[in-house]
Coordinates of C-alpha atoms in Angstrom, one line a residue:
X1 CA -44.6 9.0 -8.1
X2 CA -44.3 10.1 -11.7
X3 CA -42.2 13.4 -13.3
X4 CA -43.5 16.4 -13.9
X5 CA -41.4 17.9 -17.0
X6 CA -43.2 18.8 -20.1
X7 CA -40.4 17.8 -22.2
X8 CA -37.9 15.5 -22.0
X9 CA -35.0 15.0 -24.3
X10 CA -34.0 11.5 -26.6
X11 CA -30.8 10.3 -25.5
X12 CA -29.8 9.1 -29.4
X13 CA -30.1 12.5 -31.2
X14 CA -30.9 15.2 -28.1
X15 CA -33.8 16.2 -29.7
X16 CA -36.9 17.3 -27.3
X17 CA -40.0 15.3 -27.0
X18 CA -43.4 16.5 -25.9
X19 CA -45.0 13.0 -27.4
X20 CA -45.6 10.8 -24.4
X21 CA -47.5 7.7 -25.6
X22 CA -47.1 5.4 -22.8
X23 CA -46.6 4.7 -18.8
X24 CA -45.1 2.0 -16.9
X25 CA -45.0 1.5 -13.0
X26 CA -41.5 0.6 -12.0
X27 CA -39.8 -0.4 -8.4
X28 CA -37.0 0.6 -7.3
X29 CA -35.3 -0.4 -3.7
X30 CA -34.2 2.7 -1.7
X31 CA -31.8 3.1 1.1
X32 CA -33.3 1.9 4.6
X33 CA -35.1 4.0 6.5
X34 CA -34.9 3.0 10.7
X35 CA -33.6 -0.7 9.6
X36 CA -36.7 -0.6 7.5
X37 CA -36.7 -1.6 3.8
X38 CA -38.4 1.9 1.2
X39 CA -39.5 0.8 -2.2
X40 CA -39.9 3.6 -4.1
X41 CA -43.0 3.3 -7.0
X42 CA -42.3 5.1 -10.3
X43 CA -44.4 5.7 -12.9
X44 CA -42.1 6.2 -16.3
X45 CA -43.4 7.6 -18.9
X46 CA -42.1 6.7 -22.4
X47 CA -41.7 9.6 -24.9
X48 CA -41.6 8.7 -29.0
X49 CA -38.4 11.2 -30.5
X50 CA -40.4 12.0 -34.0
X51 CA -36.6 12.4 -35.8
X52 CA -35.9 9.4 -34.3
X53 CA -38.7 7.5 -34.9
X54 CA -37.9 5.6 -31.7
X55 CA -39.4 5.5 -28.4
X56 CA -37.3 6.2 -25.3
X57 CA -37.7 5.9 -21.5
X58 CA -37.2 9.3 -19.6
X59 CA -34.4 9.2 -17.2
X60 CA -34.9 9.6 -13.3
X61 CA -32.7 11.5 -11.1
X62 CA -30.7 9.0 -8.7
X63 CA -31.5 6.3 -10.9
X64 CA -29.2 4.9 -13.4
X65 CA -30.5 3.2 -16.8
X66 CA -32.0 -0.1 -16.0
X67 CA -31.7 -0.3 -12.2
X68 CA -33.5 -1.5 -9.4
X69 CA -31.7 0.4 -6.7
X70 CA -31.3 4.6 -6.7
X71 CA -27.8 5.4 -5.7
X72 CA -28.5 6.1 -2.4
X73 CA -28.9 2.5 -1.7
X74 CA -25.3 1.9 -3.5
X75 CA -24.0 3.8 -1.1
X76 CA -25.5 2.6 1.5
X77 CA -23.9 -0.5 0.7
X78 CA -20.3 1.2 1.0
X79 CA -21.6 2.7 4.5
X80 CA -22.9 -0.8 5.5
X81 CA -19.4 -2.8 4.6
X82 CA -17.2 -0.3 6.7
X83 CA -20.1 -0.3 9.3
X84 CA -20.1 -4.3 9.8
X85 CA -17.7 -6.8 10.3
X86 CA -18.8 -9.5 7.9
X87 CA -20.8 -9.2 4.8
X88 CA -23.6 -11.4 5.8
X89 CA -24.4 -9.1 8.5
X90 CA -24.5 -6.4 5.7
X91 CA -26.6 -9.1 3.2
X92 CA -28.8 -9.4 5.6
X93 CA -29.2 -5.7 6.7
X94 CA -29.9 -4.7 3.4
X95 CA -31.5 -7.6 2.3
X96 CA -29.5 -8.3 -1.0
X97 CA -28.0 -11.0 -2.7
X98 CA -24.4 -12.0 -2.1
X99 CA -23.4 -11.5 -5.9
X100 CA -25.6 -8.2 -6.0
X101 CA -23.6 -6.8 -2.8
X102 CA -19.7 -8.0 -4.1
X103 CA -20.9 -6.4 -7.4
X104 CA -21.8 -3.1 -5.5
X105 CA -19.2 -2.8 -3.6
X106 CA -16.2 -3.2 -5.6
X107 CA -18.0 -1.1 -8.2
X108 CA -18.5 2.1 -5.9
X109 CA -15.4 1.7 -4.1
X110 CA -14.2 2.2 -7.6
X111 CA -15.9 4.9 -8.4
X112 CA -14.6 6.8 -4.7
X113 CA -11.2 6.3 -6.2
X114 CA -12.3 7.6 -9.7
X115 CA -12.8 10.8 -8.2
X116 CA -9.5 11.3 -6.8
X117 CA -7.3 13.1 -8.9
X118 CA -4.6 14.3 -7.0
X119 CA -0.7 14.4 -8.6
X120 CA 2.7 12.7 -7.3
X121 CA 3.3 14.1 -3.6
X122 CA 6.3 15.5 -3.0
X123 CA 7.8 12.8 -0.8
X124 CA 7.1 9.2 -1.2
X125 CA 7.8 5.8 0.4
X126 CA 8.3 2.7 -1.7
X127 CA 8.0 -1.0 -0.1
X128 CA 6.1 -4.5 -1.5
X129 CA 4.5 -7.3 0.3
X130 CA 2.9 -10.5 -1.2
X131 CA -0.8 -10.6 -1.6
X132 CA -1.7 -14.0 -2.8
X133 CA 0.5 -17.2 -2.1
X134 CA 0.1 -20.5 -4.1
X135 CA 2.4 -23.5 -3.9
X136 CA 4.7 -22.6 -6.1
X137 CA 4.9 -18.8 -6.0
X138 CA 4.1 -15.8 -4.1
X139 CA 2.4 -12.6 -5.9
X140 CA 3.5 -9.6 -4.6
X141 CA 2.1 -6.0 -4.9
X142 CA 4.3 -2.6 -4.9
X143 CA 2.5 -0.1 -2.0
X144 CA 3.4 3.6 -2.6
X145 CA 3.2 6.2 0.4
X146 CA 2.3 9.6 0.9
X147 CA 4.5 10.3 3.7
X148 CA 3.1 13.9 4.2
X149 CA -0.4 12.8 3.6
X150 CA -0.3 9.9 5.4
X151 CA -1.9 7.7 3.4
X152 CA -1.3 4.9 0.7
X153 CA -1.0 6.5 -2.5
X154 CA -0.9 3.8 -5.2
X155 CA -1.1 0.4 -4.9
X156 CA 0.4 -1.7 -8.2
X157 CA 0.6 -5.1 -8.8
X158 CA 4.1 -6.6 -9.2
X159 CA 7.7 -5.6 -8.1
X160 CA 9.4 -5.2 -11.4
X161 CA 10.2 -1.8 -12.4
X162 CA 8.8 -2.2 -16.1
X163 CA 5.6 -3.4 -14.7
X164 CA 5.2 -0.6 -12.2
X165 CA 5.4 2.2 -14.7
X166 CA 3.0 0.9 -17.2
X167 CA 0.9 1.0 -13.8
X168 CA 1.7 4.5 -12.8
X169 CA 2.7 6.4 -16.0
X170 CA -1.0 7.7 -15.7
X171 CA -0.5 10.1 -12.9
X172 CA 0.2 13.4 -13.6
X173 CA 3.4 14.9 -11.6
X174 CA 5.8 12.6 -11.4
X175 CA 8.3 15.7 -11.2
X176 CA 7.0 16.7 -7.9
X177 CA 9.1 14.0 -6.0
X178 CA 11.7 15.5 -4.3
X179 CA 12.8 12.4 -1.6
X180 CA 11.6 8.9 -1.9
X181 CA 12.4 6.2 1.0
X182 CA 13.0 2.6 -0.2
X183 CA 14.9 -0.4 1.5
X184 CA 17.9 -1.7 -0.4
X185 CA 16.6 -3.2 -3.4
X186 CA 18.1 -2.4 -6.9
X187 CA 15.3 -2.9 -8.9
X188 CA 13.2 -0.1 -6.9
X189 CA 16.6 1.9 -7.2
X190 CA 16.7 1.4 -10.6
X191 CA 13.0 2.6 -11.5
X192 CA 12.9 5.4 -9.4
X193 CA 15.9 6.9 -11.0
X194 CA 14.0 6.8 -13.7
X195 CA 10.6 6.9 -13.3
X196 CA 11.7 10.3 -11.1
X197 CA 14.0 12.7 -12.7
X198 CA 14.1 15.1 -10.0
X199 CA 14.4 12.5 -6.6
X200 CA 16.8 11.6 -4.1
X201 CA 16.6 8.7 -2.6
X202 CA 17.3 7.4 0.9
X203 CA 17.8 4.4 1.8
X204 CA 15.9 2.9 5.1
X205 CA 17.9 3.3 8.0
X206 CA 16.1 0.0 9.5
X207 CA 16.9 -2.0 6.5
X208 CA 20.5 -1.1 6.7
X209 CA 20.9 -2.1 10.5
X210 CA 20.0 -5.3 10.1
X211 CA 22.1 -6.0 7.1
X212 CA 24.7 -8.6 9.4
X213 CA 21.4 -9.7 11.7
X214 CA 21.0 -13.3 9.9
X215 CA 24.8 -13.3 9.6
X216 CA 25.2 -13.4 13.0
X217 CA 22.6 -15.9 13.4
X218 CA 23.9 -18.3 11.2
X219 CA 27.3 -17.6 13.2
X220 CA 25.4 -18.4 17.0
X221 CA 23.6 -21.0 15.7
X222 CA 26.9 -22.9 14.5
X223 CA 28.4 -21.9 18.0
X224 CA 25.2 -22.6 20.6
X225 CA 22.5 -24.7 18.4
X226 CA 18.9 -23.4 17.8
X227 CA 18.1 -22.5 21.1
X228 CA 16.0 -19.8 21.3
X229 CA 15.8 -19.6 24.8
X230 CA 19.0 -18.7 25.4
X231 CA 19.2 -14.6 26.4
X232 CA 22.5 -14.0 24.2
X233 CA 20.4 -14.5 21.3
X234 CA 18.8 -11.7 22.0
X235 CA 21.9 -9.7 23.3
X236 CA 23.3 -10.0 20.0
X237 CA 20.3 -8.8 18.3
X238 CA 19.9 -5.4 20.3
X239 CA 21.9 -2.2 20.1
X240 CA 25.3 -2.1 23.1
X241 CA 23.5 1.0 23.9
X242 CA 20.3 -0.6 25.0
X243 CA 21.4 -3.6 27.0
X244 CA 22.4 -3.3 30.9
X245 CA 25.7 -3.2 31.8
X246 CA 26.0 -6.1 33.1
X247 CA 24.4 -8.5 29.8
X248 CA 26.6 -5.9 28.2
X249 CA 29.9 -7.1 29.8
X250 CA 28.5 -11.5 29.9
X251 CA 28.1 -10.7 26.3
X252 CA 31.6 -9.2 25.4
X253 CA 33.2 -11.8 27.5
X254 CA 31.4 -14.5 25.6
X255 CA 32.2 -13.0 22.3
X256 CA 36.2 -12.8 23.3
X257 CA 35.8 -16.8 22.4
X258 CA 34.2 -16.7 19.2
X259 CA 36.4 -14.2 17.1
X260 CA 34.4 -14.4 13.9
X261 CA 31.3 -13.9 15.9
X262 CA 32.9 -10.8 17.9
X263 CA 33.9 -9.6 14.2
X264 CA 29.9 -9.7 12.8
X265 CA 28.9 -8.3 15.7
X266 CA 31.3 -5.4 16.5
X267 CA 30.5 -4.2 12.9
X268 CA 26.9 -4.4 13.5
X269 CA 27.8 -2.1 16.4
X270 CA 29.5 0.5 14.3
X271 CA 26.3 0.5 11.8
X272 CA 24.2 1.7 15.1
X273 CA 27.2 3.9 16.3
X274 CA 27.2 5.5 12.6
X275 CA 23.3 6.2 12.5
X276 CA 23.8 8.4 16.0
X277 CA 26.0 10.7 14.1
X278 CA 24.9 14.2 13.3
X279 CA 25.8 16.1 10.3
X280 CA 26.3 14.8 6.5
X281 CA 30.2 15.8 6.6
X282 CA 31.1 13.4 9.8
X283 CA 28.7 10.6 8.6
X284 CA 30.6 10.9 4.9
X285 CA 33.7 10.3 6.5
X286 CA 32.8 7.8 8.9
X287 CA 31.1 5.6 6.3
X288 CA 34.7 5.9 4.4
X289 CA 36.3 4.8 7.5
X290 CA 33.9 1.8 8.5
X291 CA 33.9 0.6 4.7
X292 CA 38.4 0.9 5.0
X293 CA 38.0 -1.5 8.5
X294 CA 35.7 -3.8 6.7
X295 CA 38.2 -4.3 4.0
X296 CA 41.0 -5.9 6.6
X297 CA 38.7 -8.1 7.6
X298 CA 38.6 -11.4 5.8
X299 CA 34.9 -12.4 6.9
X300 CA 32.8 -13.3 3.8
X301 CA 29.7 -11.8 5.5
X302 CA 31.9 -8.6 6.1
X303 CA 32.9 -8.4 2.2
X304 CA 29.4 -8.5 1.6
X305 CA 28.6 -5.9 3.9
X306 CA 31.2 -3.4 2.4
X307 CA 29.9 -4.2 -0.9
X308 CA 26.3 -3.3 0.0
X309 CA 27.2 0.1 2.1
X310 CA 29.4 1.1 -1.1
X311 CA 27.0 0.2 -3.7
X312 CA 24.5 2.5 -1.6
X313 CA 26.9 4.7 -0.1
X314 CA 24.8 7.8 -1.6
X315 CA 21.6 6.9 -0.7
X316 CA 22.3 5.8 3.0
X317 CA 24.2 9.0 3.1
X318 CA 21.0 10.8 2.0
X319 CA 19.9 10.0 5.6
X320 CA 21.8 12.7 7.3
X321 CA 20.3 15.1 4.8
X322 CA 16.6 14.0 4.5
X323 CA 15.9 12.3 8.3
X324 CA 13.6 9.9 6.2
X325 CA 13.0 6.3 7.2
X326 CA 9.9 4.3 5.6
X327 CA 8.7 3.4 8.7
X328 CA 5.4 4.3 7.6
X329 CA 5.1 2.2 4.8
X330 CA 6.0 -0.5 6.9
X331 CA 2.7 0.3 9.2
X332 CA 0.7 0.2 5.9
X333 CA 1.7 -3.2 5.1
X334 CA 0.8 -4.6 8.7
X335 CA -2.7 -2.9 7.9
X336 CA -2.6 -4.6 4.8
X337 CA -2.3 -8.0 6.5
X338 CA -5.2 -7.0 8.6
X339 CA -7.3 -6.0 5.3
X340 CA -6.2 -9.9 3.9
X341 CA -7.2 -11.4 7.5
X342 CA -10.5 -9.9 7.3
X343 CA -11.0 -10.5 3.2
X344 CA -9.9 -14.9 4.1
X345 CA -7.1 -14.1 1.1
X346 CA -7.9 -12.2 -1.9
X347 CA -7.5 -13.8 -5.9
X348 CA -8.3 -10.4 -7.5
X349 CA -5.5 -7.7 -7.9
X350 CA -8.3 -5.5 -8.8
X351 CA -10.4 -6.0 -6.0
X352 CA -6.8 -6.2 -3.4
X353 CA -6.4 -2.9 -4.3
X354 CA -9.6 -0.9 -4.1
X355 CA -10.0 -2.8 -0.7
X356 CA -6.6 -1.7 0.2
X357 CA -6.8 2.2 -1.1
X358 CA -10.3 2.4 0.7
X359 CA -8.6 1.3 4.0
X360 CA -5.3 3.3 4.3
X361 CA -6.6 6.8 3.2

């Protein structure tokens, strides 16, 4: 195969070129055909730029400068890793080398994600999970939601706020955040104030009912030992409102014996009873009036607790406004486990993330 053009133009100085005073046969791998390897058989020509005074190779169509494969073979490659389970299935498929097909991949899933340019949604969900573990530390990674969209936004590497916004200043946007969902960490509090002038934020109802869960654990074990097959451990654990009426009254009864337990566990109660409430007005003043019982109580774990509920007393309130849980953030990260299961681990941020983005959009 060989070009037809009359003319072709010098890549140093753009000036056309009608010399052509050489030819040379190329090869260049093309995507399978029927689980068949295509070699496709070019015949360059090679043009001299007279204000140049320098030779240069005319360009193909599909091929870039100095490659062996046309780009419908690198994307084949992308096809071939979501079509297979392993990548030595895909190596030998495609008949590459290992460091040619890790090369490939990384460096088209890349370019995918290049091409998306889309600004900050309007609500967001904000949550982080550890991507590599050593002996002495764990790395984590912050995962950013689309909760309209359904998809993972941004992925950035890190949980403190300073390090996420040198990650994320590039998006155009950021004032189109109207609710972000967060569990109850103050750093994430403290960069989304910032980093989004025109949010409110809500904290995560399920992060907020299990504020007193490894209080009261710490209060049953002391009482029964660690024995997990014993059903009250799991009585304790679940709503009133779920449980039968009989485990419902066993459990009551049992509690009448342990008054500090009764005490971690009735105020867990009254976090469930508080998230059934309808309307921003009654849940204001019931939060008032749980945070006024928890201040007669002289349970450490209940001090806490109040502290907590008033330190985020607007954001959980923000709840009864916004019905907005990050639920679906959490389903990202148990995906992401999936994507590290099926990786054996990752080292690379870099490579963690396009993996990642590829995955959950």
């Amino acid at each position: 195969t060989e070009k037809t053009s009359e003319v072709e133009v010098c890549p140093k100085c753009a000036s056309p070129s009608r010399s052509v005073y050489d030819r040379r046969w190329v090869r260049v791998k093309d995507e399978p055909i029927r689980q068949r390897n295509v070699q496709l058989h070019i015949r360059k020509r090679r043009f001299m730029c007279k204000p140049c005074n320098k030779p240069f190779t005319e360009p193909v169509a599909g091929v870039a400068k100095g490659a062996r494969t046309t780009a419908r073979y690198r994307k084949a490659v992308l096809a071939s890793c979501e079509r297979f389970a392993d990548l030595t299935s895909v190596q030998r498929y495609l008949r590459c080398s290992a460091g040619y097909l890790y090369k490939t991949l990384y460096a088209e899933l890349e370019r995918r994600l290049r091409m998306r340019t889309y600004p900050w949604p309007e609500v967001i969900g904000i949550d982080e999970h550890f991507f590599r573990r050593d002996r002495a530390f764990r790395a984590f990674v912050t995962v950013i939601v689309d909760m309209k969209g359904k998809r993972v936004f941004e992925v950035a590497e890190g949980k403190r706020g300073a390090d996420i916004e040198a990650q994320l200043t590039h998006i155009p946007g950021r004032e189109n955040v109207r609710w972000i969902a967060l569990d109850l960490a103050d750093a994430y509090k403290t960069f989304c104030k910032r980093f989004f002038p025109n949010a409110q934020l809500v904290a995560d109802k399920f992060h907020v009912l299990r504020l007193l869960n490894p209080a009261i654990n710490r209060a049953r074990k002391a009482i029964t030992g660690d024995r997990r097959s014993l059903p009250v451990r799991r009585w304790l654990l679940t709503s009133g409102k779920k449980l039968h009426r009989e485990k419902r009254w066993r459990l009551l009864k049992w509690l009448n014996q342990h008054p500090e337990l009764n005490q971690l566990y009735h105020a867990k109660e009254s976090l469930h009873g508080f998230y059934r409430i309808r309307g921003y007005g009654r849940a204001k003043r019931a939060l008032t009036k749980m945070c006024d019982a928890l201040a007669l109580s002289e349970v450490p774990e209940l001090q806490t607790l109040r502290r907590t509920l008033i330190r985020w007393r607007r954001e959980i309130l923000n709840y009864f406004v916004r019905r907005l849980t990050n639920g679906r953030t959490e389903g990202f990260n148990a995906k992401a486990k999936l994507v590290k299961r099926r990786a054996y681990g990752f080292r690379s941020f870099r490579n963690y993330r396009l993996r990642l983005l590829t995955a959950c959009t």
